[in-house]
CSV table of C-alpha atoms and ligand atoms in Angstrom, one decimal:
chain,number,residue,atom,x,y,z
A,1,UNK,CA,-25.2,-18.1,12.7
A,2,UNK,CA,-27.3,-15.4,11.1
A,3,UNK,CA,-27.9,-15.5,7.4
A,4,UNK,CA,-25.4,-13.1,5.7
A,5,UNK,CA,-27.9,-12.0,3.1
A,6,UNK,CA,-31.4,-11.7,4.7
A,7,UNK,CA,-33.8,-11.5,1.8
A,8,UNK,CA,-36.7,-10.1,3.9
A,9,UNK,CA,-34.8,-7.0,5.0
A,10,UNK,CA,-32.8,-7.0,1.8
A,11,UNK,CA,-29.6,-6.4,3.8
A,12,UNK,CA,-26.2,-7.2,2.3
A,13,UNK,CA,-23.3,-7.4,4.6
A,14,UNK,CA,-20.4,-5.2,3.5
A,15,UNK,CA,-18.0,-8.0,4.4
A,16,UNK,CA,-19.7,-10.1,1.7
A,17,UNK,CA,-18.7,-7.5,-1.0
A,18,UNK,CA,-15.2,-6.8,0.3
A,19,UNK,CA,-13.5,-3.4,-0.1
A,20,UNK,CA,-13.4,-3.4,-3.9
A,21,UNK,CA,-16.9,-4.7,-4.2
A,22,UNK,CA,-18.3,-2.0,-2.0
A,23,UNK,CA,-16.4,0.8,-3.7
A,24,UNK,CA,-17.6,-0.5,-7.1
A,25,UNK,CA,-21.2,-0.7,-5.8
A,26,UNK,CA,-21.2,2.8,-4.4
A,27,UNK,CA,-19.5,4.5,-7.3
A,28,UNK,CA,-20.7,2.8,-10.4
A,29,UNK,CA,-23.5,5.2,-11.2
A,30,UNK,CA,-21.3,8.3,-11.1
A,31,UNK,CA,-20.2,9.5,-14.6
A,32,UNK,CA,-17.4,11.9,-15.1
A,33,UNK,CA,-19.0,15.1,-16.3
A,34,UNK,CA,-15.9,17.2,-16.9
A,35,UNK,CA,-13.5,16.7,-19.7
A,36,UNK,CA,-10.8,17.7,-17.2
A,37,UNK,CA,-11.5,14.6,-15.1
A,38,UNK,CA,-9.0,12.4,-16.9
A,39,UNK,CA,-9.2,9.6,-14.3
A,40,UNK,CA,-11.8,9.0,-11.7
A,41,UNK,CA,-12.2,6.1,-9.3
A,42,UNK,CA,-10.1,3.0,-10.0
A,43,UNK,CA,-6.4,4.0,-9.9
A,44,UNK,CA,-3.9,5.0,-7.3
A,45,UNK,CA,-4.8,8.7,-7.9
A,46,UNK,CA,-7.5,10.7,-9.6
A,47,UNK,CA,-6.1,12.7,-12.5
A,48,UNK,CA,-7.3,16.2,-13.5
A,49,UNK,CA,-6.2,18.0,-16.6
A,50,UNK,CA,-4.8,21.5,-15.7
A,51,UNK,CA,-4.0,22.7,-19.2
A,52,UNK,CA,-0.8,22.8,-21.4
A,53,UNK,CA,-0.5,19.0,-21.2
A,54,UNK,CA,-0.2,19.0,-17.5
A,55,UNK,CA,-2.3,17.3,-14.8
A,56,UNK,CA,-3.0,17.3,-11.1
A,57,UNK,CA,-3.0,14.1,-9.2
A,58,UNK,CA,-5.0,13.5,-6.0
A,59,UNK,CA,-5.2,10.6,-3.6
A,60,UNK,CA,-6.8,10.3,-0.2
A,61,UNK,CA,-6.1,7.7,2.6
A,62,UNK,CA,-7.8,7.2,5.9
A,63,UNK,CA,-6.2,5.6,9.0
A,64,UNK,CA,-8.5,4.6,11.9
A,65,UNK,CA,-7.3,3.7,15.4
A,66,UNK,CA,-8.1,0.0,16.2
A,67,UNK,CA,-8.4,-0.8,12.4
A,68,UNK,CA,-5.2,0.5,10.8
A,69,UNK,CA,-3.0,1.2,13.9
A,70,UNK,CA,-2.7,0.3,17.6
A,71,UNK,CA,-1.3,3.1,19.8
A,72,UNK,CA,0.0,0.6,22.3
A,73,UNK,CA,2.9,-0.1,20.0
A,74,UNK,CA,2.7,2.6,17.3
A,75,UNK,CA,4.4,5.8,18.5
A,76,UNK,CA,2.4,8.9,17.4
A,77,UNK,CA,5.4,10.4,15.8
A,78,UNK,CA,5.9,7.4,13.5
A,79,UNK,CA,2.2,7.2,12.9
A,80,UNK,CA,2.1,10.8,11.6
A,81,UNK,CA,5.1,9.9,9.3
A,82,UNK,CA,3.4,6.8,8.1
A,83,UNK,CA,0.1,8.5,7.4
A,84,UNK,CA,1.9,10.9,5.0
A,85,UNK,CA,3.9,8.0,3.4
A,86,UNK,CA,0.8,5.9,2.8
A,87,UNK,CA,-0.8,8.8,1.0
A,88,UNK,CA,2.1,10.1,-1.1
A,89,UNK,CA,3.0,6.6,-2.1
A,90,UNK,CA,0.0,6.6,-4.5
A,91,UNK,CA,1.5,9.6,-6.3
A,92,UNK,CA,4.8,7.8,-6.9
A,93,UNK,CA,2.7,4.8,-8.0
A,94,UNK,CA,1.6,6.9,-11.0
A,95,UNK,CA,5.1,8.1,-11.9
A,96,UNK,CA,4.4,11.5,-10.4
A,97,UNK,CA,5.7,13.5,-7.4
A,98,UNK,CA,3.7,14.7,-4.5
A,99,UNK,CA,3.9,18.5,-3.8
A,100,UNK,CA,1.2,19.2,-1.2
A,101,UNK,CA,-0.9,17.4,1.5
A,102,UNK,CA,-3.9,18.2,3.6
A,103,UNK,CA,-4.3,16.4,6.9
A,104,UNK,CA,-7.6,16.0,8.7
A,105,UNK,CA,-7.9,14.5,12.2
A,106,UNK,CA,-10.7,13.5,14.6
A,107,UNK,CA,-9.6,13.1,18.2
A,108,UNK,CA,-11.2,12.0,21.4
A,109,UNK,CA,-10.4,13.7,24.7
A,110,UNK,CA,-8.1,10.9,25.5
A,111,UNK,CA,-5.4,12.8,23.6
A,112,UNK,CA,-3.6,15.8,24.9
A,113,UNK,CA,-2.2,18.7,22.8
A,114,UNK,CA,1.2,17.2,23.5
A,115,UNK,CA,0.2,13.9,22.0
A,116,UNK,CA,-1.0,15.7,18.9
A,117,UNK,CA,2.3,17.6,18.8
A,118,UNK,CA,4.0,14.2,18.5
A,119,UNK,CA,1.7,13.2,15.6
A,120,UNK,CA,2.5,16.5,13.8
A,121,UNK,CA,6.2,16.2,14.5
A,122,UNK,CA,6.1,13.0,12.4
A,123,UNK,CA,4.0,14.7,9.7
A,124,UNK,CA,6.6,17.5,9.7
A,125,UNK,CA,9.5,15.1,9.2
A,126,UNK,CA,7.7,13.4,6.3
A,127,UNK,CA,6.9,16.7,4.7
A,128,UNK,CA,10.6,17.7,5.1
A,129,UNK,CA,12.0,14.4,3.7
A,130,UNK,CA,9.5,14.1,0.8
A,131,UNK,CA,9.5,17.9,0.1
A,132,UNK,CA,5.8,18.4,0.4
A,133,UNK,CA,3.8,21.3,1.8
A,134,UNK,CA,1.1,20.9,4.4
A,135,UNK,CA,-1.6,23.2,3.0
A,136,UNK,CA,-4.7,22.6,5.1
A,137,UNK,CA,-7.0,20.0,6.6
A,138,UNK,CA,-9.8,19.8,9.1
A,139,UNK,CA,-10.0,19.1,12.9
A,140,UNK,CA,-12.8,17.6,14.8
A,141,UNK,CA,-13.6,15.9,18.1
A,142,UNK,CA,-14.3,12.2,17.9
A,143,UNK,CA,-16.3,10.1,20.4
A,144,UNK,CA,-13.7,7.5,20.5
A,145,UNK,CA,-10.1,7.2,19.3
A,146,UNK,CA,-8.1,8.9,16.6
A,147,UNK,CA,-8.7,9.1,12.9
A,148,UNK,CA,-6.3,10.6,10.4
A,149,UNK,CA,-7.0,11.3,6.7
A,150,UNK,CA,-4.3,12.6,4.4
A,151,UNK,CA,-4.9,13.8,0.9
A,152,UNK,CA,-1.8,14.0,-1.3
A,153,UNK,CA,-1.7,16.3,-4.4
A,154,UNK,CA,0.9,16.4,-7.1
A,155,UNK,CA,1.5,17.6,-10.6
A,156,UNK,CA,2.9,15.9,-13.7
A,157,UNK,CA,2.8,16.1,-17.4
A,158,UNK,CA,-0.1,14.0,-18.8
A,159,UNK,CA,2.3,12.0,-20.9
A,160,UNK,CA,4.4,10.9,-18.0
A,161,UNK,CA,1.5,9.5,-15.9
A,162,UNK,CA,1.4,5.7,-15.7
A,163,UNK,CA,-1.9,4.0,-15.0
A,164,UNK,CA,-2.8,0.5,-13.8
A,165,UNK,CA,-4.5,-0.4,-17.1
A,166,UNK,CA,-1.6,-0.4,-19.6
A,167,UNK,CA,0.0,-3.8,-19.1
A,168,UNK,CA,0.6,-5.7,-22.3
A,169,UNK,CA,1.1,-9.4,-22.9
A,170,UNK,CA,4.8,-10.2,-22.7
A,171,UNK,CA,5.6,-7.4,-20.3
A,172,UNK,CA,7.9,-8.2,-17.5
A,173,UNK,CA,6.6,-7.7,-14.0
A,174,UNK,CA,9.0,-5.8,-11.8
A,175,UNK,CA,8.9,-4.9,-8.1
A,176,UNK,CA,11.2,-2.6,-6.1
A,177,UNK,CA,12.8,-3.5,-2.8
A,178,UNK,CA,11.4,-6.5,-0.9
A,179,UNK,CA,8.0,-7.7,0.3
A,180,UNK,CA,6.3,-9.1,3.4
A,181,UNK,CA,8.4,-7.2,6.0
A,182,UNK,CA,5.7,-4.8,7.2
A,183,UNK,CA,3.3,-7.7,7.7
A,184,UNK,CA,5.9,-9.7,9.8
A,185,UNK,CA,6.7,-6.5,11.8
A,186,UNK,CA,3.0,-6.3,12.6
A,187,UNK,CA,2.8,-9.9,13.6
A,188,UNK,CA,5.8,-9.4,15.9
A,189,UNK,CA,4.3,-6.3,17.5
A,190,UNK,CA,1.0,-8.1,18.1
A,191,UNK,CA,2.8,-11.0,19.7
A,192,UNK,CA,4.8,-8.7,22.0
A,193,UNK,CA,1.6,-6.9,22.9
A,194,UNK,CA,0.0,-10.2,24.0
A,195,UNK,CA,3.0,-11.2,26.0
A,196,UNK,CA,3.0,-7.8,27.7
A,197,UNK,CA,-0.7,-8.0,28.5
A,198,UNK,CA,-0.2,-11.5,30.0
A,199,UNK,CA,3.0,-10.6,31.9
A,200,UNK,CA,4.1,-7.0,32.0
A,201,UNK,CA,7.4,-8.0,33.6
A,202,UNK,CA,8.7,-9.6,30.4
A,203,UNK,CA,10.5,-7.0,28.4
A,204,UNK,CA,10.8,-7.7,24.7
A,205,UNK,CA,14.2,-8.0,23.0
A,206,UNK,CA,13.5,-6.7,19.5
A,207,UNK,CA,17.0,-5.4,18.6
A,208,UNK,CA,17.6,-8.2,16.1
A,209,UNK,CA,14.4,-7.3,14.2
A,210,UNK,CA,14.7,-3.6,13.6
A,211,UNK,CA,14.2,-4.0,9.8
A,212,UNK,CA,10.7,-5.6,9.9
A,213,UNK,CA,9.7,-3.3,12.8
A,214,UNK,CA,10.8,-0.2,10.9
A,215,UNK,CA,8.9,-1.4,7.8
A,216,UNK,CA,5.7,-1.6,9.8
A,217,UNK,CA,6.1,1.4,12.1
A,218,UNK,CA,8.0,4.0,9.9
A,219,UNK,CA,7.8,2.9,6.3
A,220,UNK,CA,9.1,5.0,3.4
A,221,UNK,CA,7.6,5.7,0.0
A,222,UNK,CA,9.8,4.9,-3.1
A,223,UNK,CA,10.5,8.5,-4.1
A,224,UNK,CA,13.6,7.5,-6.0
A,225,UNK,CA,11.9,5.4,-8.7
A,226,UNK,CA,10.5,8.2,-10.7
A,227,UNK,CA,14.1,9.6,-11.0
A,228,UNK,CA,15.6,6.2,-12.0
A,229,UNK,CA,12.9,5.7,-14.6
A,230,UNK,CA,13.4,9.3,-15.9
A,231,UNK,CA,17.2,8.9,-16.2
A,232,UNK,CA,16.8,5.6,-18.1
A,233,UNK,CA,14.1,7.2,-20.3
A,234,UNK,CA,11.7,4.3,-19.4
A,235,UNK,CA,8.0,4.7,-19.0
A,236,UNK,CA,6.3,1.6,-17.6
A,237,UNK,CA,3.2,0.3,-19.2
A,238,UNK,CA,1.4,-0.1,-15.9
A,239,UNK,CA,2.2,0.8,-12.3
A,240,UNK,CA,0.7,0.5,-8.8
A,241,UNK,CA,2.1,0.6,-5.2
A,242,UNK,CA,2.1,-2.5,-3.1
A,243,UNK,CA,-0.2,-1.5,-0.3
A,244,UNK,CA,-2.7,-4.3,-0.1
A,245,UNK,CA,-0.3,-7.2,-0.8
A,246,UNK,CA,1.4,-8.4,-4.0
A,247,UNK,CA,-1.4,-10.8,-5.0
A,248,UNK,CA,-4.1,-8.2,-4.7
A,249,UNK,CA,-2.1,-5.5,-6.4
A,250,UNK,CA,-0.9,-7.5,-9.4
A,251,UNK,CA,-4.5,-8.6,-9.8
A,252,UNK,CA,-5.5,-4.9,-9.9
A,253,UNK,CA,-3.1,-4.3,-12.8
A,254,UNK,CA,-4.3,-7.5,-14.6
A,255,UNK,CA,-8.0,-6.8,-14.2
A,256,UNK,CA,-7.6,-3.1,-15.1
A,257,UNK,CA,-5.5,-4.1,-18.2
A,258,UNK,CA,-7.6,-7.1,-19.2
A,259,UNK,CA,-4.6,-9.3,-18.9
A,260,UNK,CA,-3.4,-12.4,-17.0
A,261,UNK,CA,0.0,-13.0,-15.3
A,262,UNK,CA,2.5,-15.7,-14.4
A,263,UNK,CA,4.5,-14.9,-11.3
A,264,UNK,CA,7.7,-16.9,-10.4
A,265,UNK,CA,8.2,-17.7,-6.8
A,266,UNK,CA,11.9,-17.7,-7.4
A,267,UNK,CA,11.9,-14.0,-8.4
A,268,UNK,CA,9.9,-12.6,-5.4
A,269,UNK,CA,12.2,-10.6,-3.2
A,270,UNK,CA,12.1,-11.4,0.5
A,271,UNK,CA,14.6,-9.8,3.0
A,272,UNK,CA,16.6,-12.2,5.2
A,273,UNK,CA,15.1,-10.8,8.4
A,274,UNK,CA,11.6,-11.2,7.0
A,275,UNK,CA,12.3,-14.8,5.9
A,276,UNK,CA,13.7,-15.7,9.3
A,277,UNK,CA,10.9,-14.2,11.3
A,278,UNK,CA,8.3,-15.9,9.0
A,279,UNK,CA,9.9,-19.3,9.6
A,280,UNK,CA,9.9,-18.7,13.4
A,281,UNK,CA,6.2,-17.8,13.2
A,282,UNK,CA,5.5,-20.8,10.9
A,283,UNK,CA,4.1,-18.5,8.3
A,284,UNK,CA,5.3,-19.4,4.8
A,285,UNK,CA,7.6,-16.5,3.7
A,286,UNK,CA,5.9,-16.5,0.3
A,287,UNK,CA,2.5,-16.0,1.9
A,288,UNK,CA,3.8,-13.0,3.8
A,289,UNK,CA,5.2,-11.6,0.5
A,290,UNK,CA,2.0,-12.3,-1.4
A,291,UNK,CA,-0.6,-11.3,1.1
A,292,UNK,CA,1.1,-9.0,3.6
A,293,UNK,CA,0.3,-5.4,3.1
A,294,UNK,CA,1.8,-1.9,3.6
A,295,UNK,CA,5.1,-2.6,1.9
A,296,UNK,CA,4.8,0.6,-0.2
A,297,UNK,CA,7.0,-0.9,-2.9
A,298,UNK,CA,6.3,-0.1,-6.5
A,299,UNK,CA,5.1,-2.8,-8.9
A,300,UNK,CA,5.2,-2.1,-12.6
A,301,UNK,CA,5.4,-3.7,-16.0
A,302,UNK,CA,7.8,-3.1,-18.8
A,303,UNK,CA,8.7,-4.3,-22.2
A,304,UNK,CA,11.5,-6.9,-22.3
A,305,UNK,CA,13.8,-4.3,-23.9
A,306,UNK,CA,13.3,-1.8,-21.1
A,307,UNK,CA,13.6,-4.5,-18.5
A,308,UNK,CA,17.1,-5.1,-19.6
A,309,UNK,CA,18.0,-1.5,-19.0
A,310,UNK,CA,16.6,-1.4,-15.5
A,311,UNK,CA,17.5,-4.8,-14.1
A,312,UNK,CA,21.1,-4.0,-13.6
A,313,UNK,CA,19.9,-1.9,-10.6
A,314,UNK,CA,19.7,-4.2,-7.6
A,315,UNK,CA,16.7,-2.3,-6.3
A,316,UNK,CA,14.5,-4.1,-8.8
A,317,UNK,CA,13.5,-7.8,-9.2
A,318,UNK,CA,11.7,-9.3,-12.2
A,319,UNK,CA,9.0,-11.4,-10.6
A,320,UNK,CA,7.0,-12.7,-13.7
A,321,UNK,CA,5.3,-11.9,-16.9
A,322,UNK,CA,2.0,-10.5,-18.1
A,323,UNK,CA,0.1,-13.0,-20.2
A,324,UNK,CA,-3.2,-13.1,-22.1
A,325,UNK,CA,-6.2,-12.9,-19.8
A,326,UNK,CA,-7.4,-16.4,-20.7
A,327,UNK,CA,-4.3,-17.9,-19.2
A,328,UNK,CA,-5.4,-16.7,-15.8
A,329,UNK,CA,-3.5,-15.4,-12.8
A,330,UNK,CA,-0.8,-17.9,-11.9
A,331,UNK,CA,2.2,-18.4,-9.6
A,332,UNK,CA,4.9,-20.9,-10.5
A,333,UNK,CA,6.4,-22.3,-7.3
A,334,UNK,CA,10.0,-23.2,-6.9
A,335,UNK,CA,9.1,-26.8,-7.4
A,336,UNK,CA,7.4,-26.0,-10.7
A,337,UNK,CA,3.8,-26.3,-9.5
A,338,UNK,CA,1.2,-23.9,-10.8
A,339,UNK,CA,-0.9,-22.1,-8.2
A,340,UNK,CA,-3.8,-19.8,-8.9
A,341,UNK,CA,-3.3,-16.3,-7.5
A,342,UNK,CA,-6.0,-15.0,-5.3
A,343,UNK,CA,-6.3,-11.6,-3.7
A,344,UNK,CA,-5.8,-12.3,0.0
A,345,UNK,CA,-4.4,-8.9,0.6
A,346,UNK,CA,-5.2,-6.6,3.5
A,347,UNK,CA,-8.9,-6.1,3.6
A,348,UNK,CA,-9.8,-4.0,6.5
A,349,UNK,CA,-13.5,-4.4,5.8
A,350,UNK,CA,-13.2,-8.1,6.0
A,351,UNK,CA,-10.2,-8.9,8.2
A,352,UNK,CA,-10.6,-12.6,8.5
B,1,ADP,P1,-5.2,2.7,-2.9
B,1,ADP,O1,-5.0,1.3,-2.2
B,1,ADP,O2,-4.3,2.9,-4.0
B,1,ADP,O3,-5.1,3.8,-1.9
B,1,ADP,P2,-8.0,2.1,-2.8
B,1,ADP,O4,-8.0,0.7,-3.0
B,1,ADP,O5,-8.1,2.7,-1.5
B,1,ADP,O6,-6.6,2.7,-3.5
B,1,ADP,O7,-9.1,2.8,-3.7
B,1,ADP,C1,-9.3,2.3,-5.1
B,1,ADP,C2,-10.1,3.4,-5.8
B,1,ADP,O8,-11.4,3.6,-5.3
B,1,ADP,C3,-9.4,4.7,-5.8
B,1,ADP,O9,-9.6,5.3,-7.1
B,1,ADP,C4,-10.1,5.5,-4.8
B,1,ADP,O10,-10.1,6.9,-5.0
B,1,ADP,C5,-11.5,5.0,-4.9
B,1,ADP,N1,-12.4,5.0,-3.7
B,1,ADP,C6,-12.1,4.4,-2.5
B,1,ADP,N2,-13.1,4.6,-1.6
B,1,ADP,C7,-14.0,5.4,-2.2
B,1,ADP,C8,-15.2,6.0,-1.8
B,1,ADP,N3,-15.7,5.8,-0.6
B,1,ADP,N4,-15.9,6.8,-2.7
B,1,ADP,C9,-15.4,7.0,-3.9
B,1,ADP,N5,-14.2,6.5,-4.4
B,1,ADP,C10,-13.5,5.7,-3.5
B,2,MG,MG1,-2.2,2.6,-4.3
């Protein structure tokens, strides 16, 4: 095997640094020059002051064929929808609403205009459902495959915006919906693809598993949470969307806030269908919930008092507590064992 870090050529493999390591390395020398740049790199969105206590929020996401999606099982229409969802989810993750998107694509000549019509039909439906305007983008040829980049823009009052870095010791950790379904949907699609490649006569019967497939192929962003929080007059101390996996995303909150955490396995919500498919694949359901990505649920931390107000709503689960940093990042299993949490989330730069 080749040495990963060859001193003679001074070459560092990106996979050695990981996604967050490379972002940090590339961006650390950039200072924010403008007072209006309220938040730069390091949260779900950048935040720009626009005057009168208001701010604009911006987030960009990139989807690459062969890395983020496989067109042998991902219909283009769903893919267009998902690209918008992945991008606007970052706005909801800061307690803000998206209002505009730009969409940039690069396409090889393998794609027809009709194929791109399908992609844009999905984008249209997402714009319609989430009430956002498509306001521009860019179009280019690509040598190979399809690339989609969506930038989402929104506006909020500065006071309402929730960052990753505000978690406090004693906060309850809450997550919406359930976790791990998108990951198992992907595992199922991958398995069906392999079966099809080996024997095209075998037709899959996936009707029992529509939930996990939908969570992978046509996910939704949690647009209702900002309204629920608003009605209850609750402002979380910290917030993030679960796009890389629960472990990775709670660690983002903890490191940004200088805190530790104690998750309880018993609190982590896993849908019945997800659980059953995980068991069939001999994947521990908890592993799917902790390390699977693309759930687009919202993870946030609240004072114990506010937690009482929200927990009556079945959409939410209390999954643990924020602790002092020195206590580390822990998960208490159902048998009472303490495990150290590690970020094994989606890492497209190092997908091992
Ligand atoms: P999310 O998962 O919420 O979309 P990411 O993990 O992709 O966020 O990004 C983390 C932070 O790093 C964000 O603030 C993002 O804007 C920033 N970022 C990611 N890639 C780059 C890059 N190549 N150059 C500058 N900033 C980047
Ligand atoms: Mg995010």
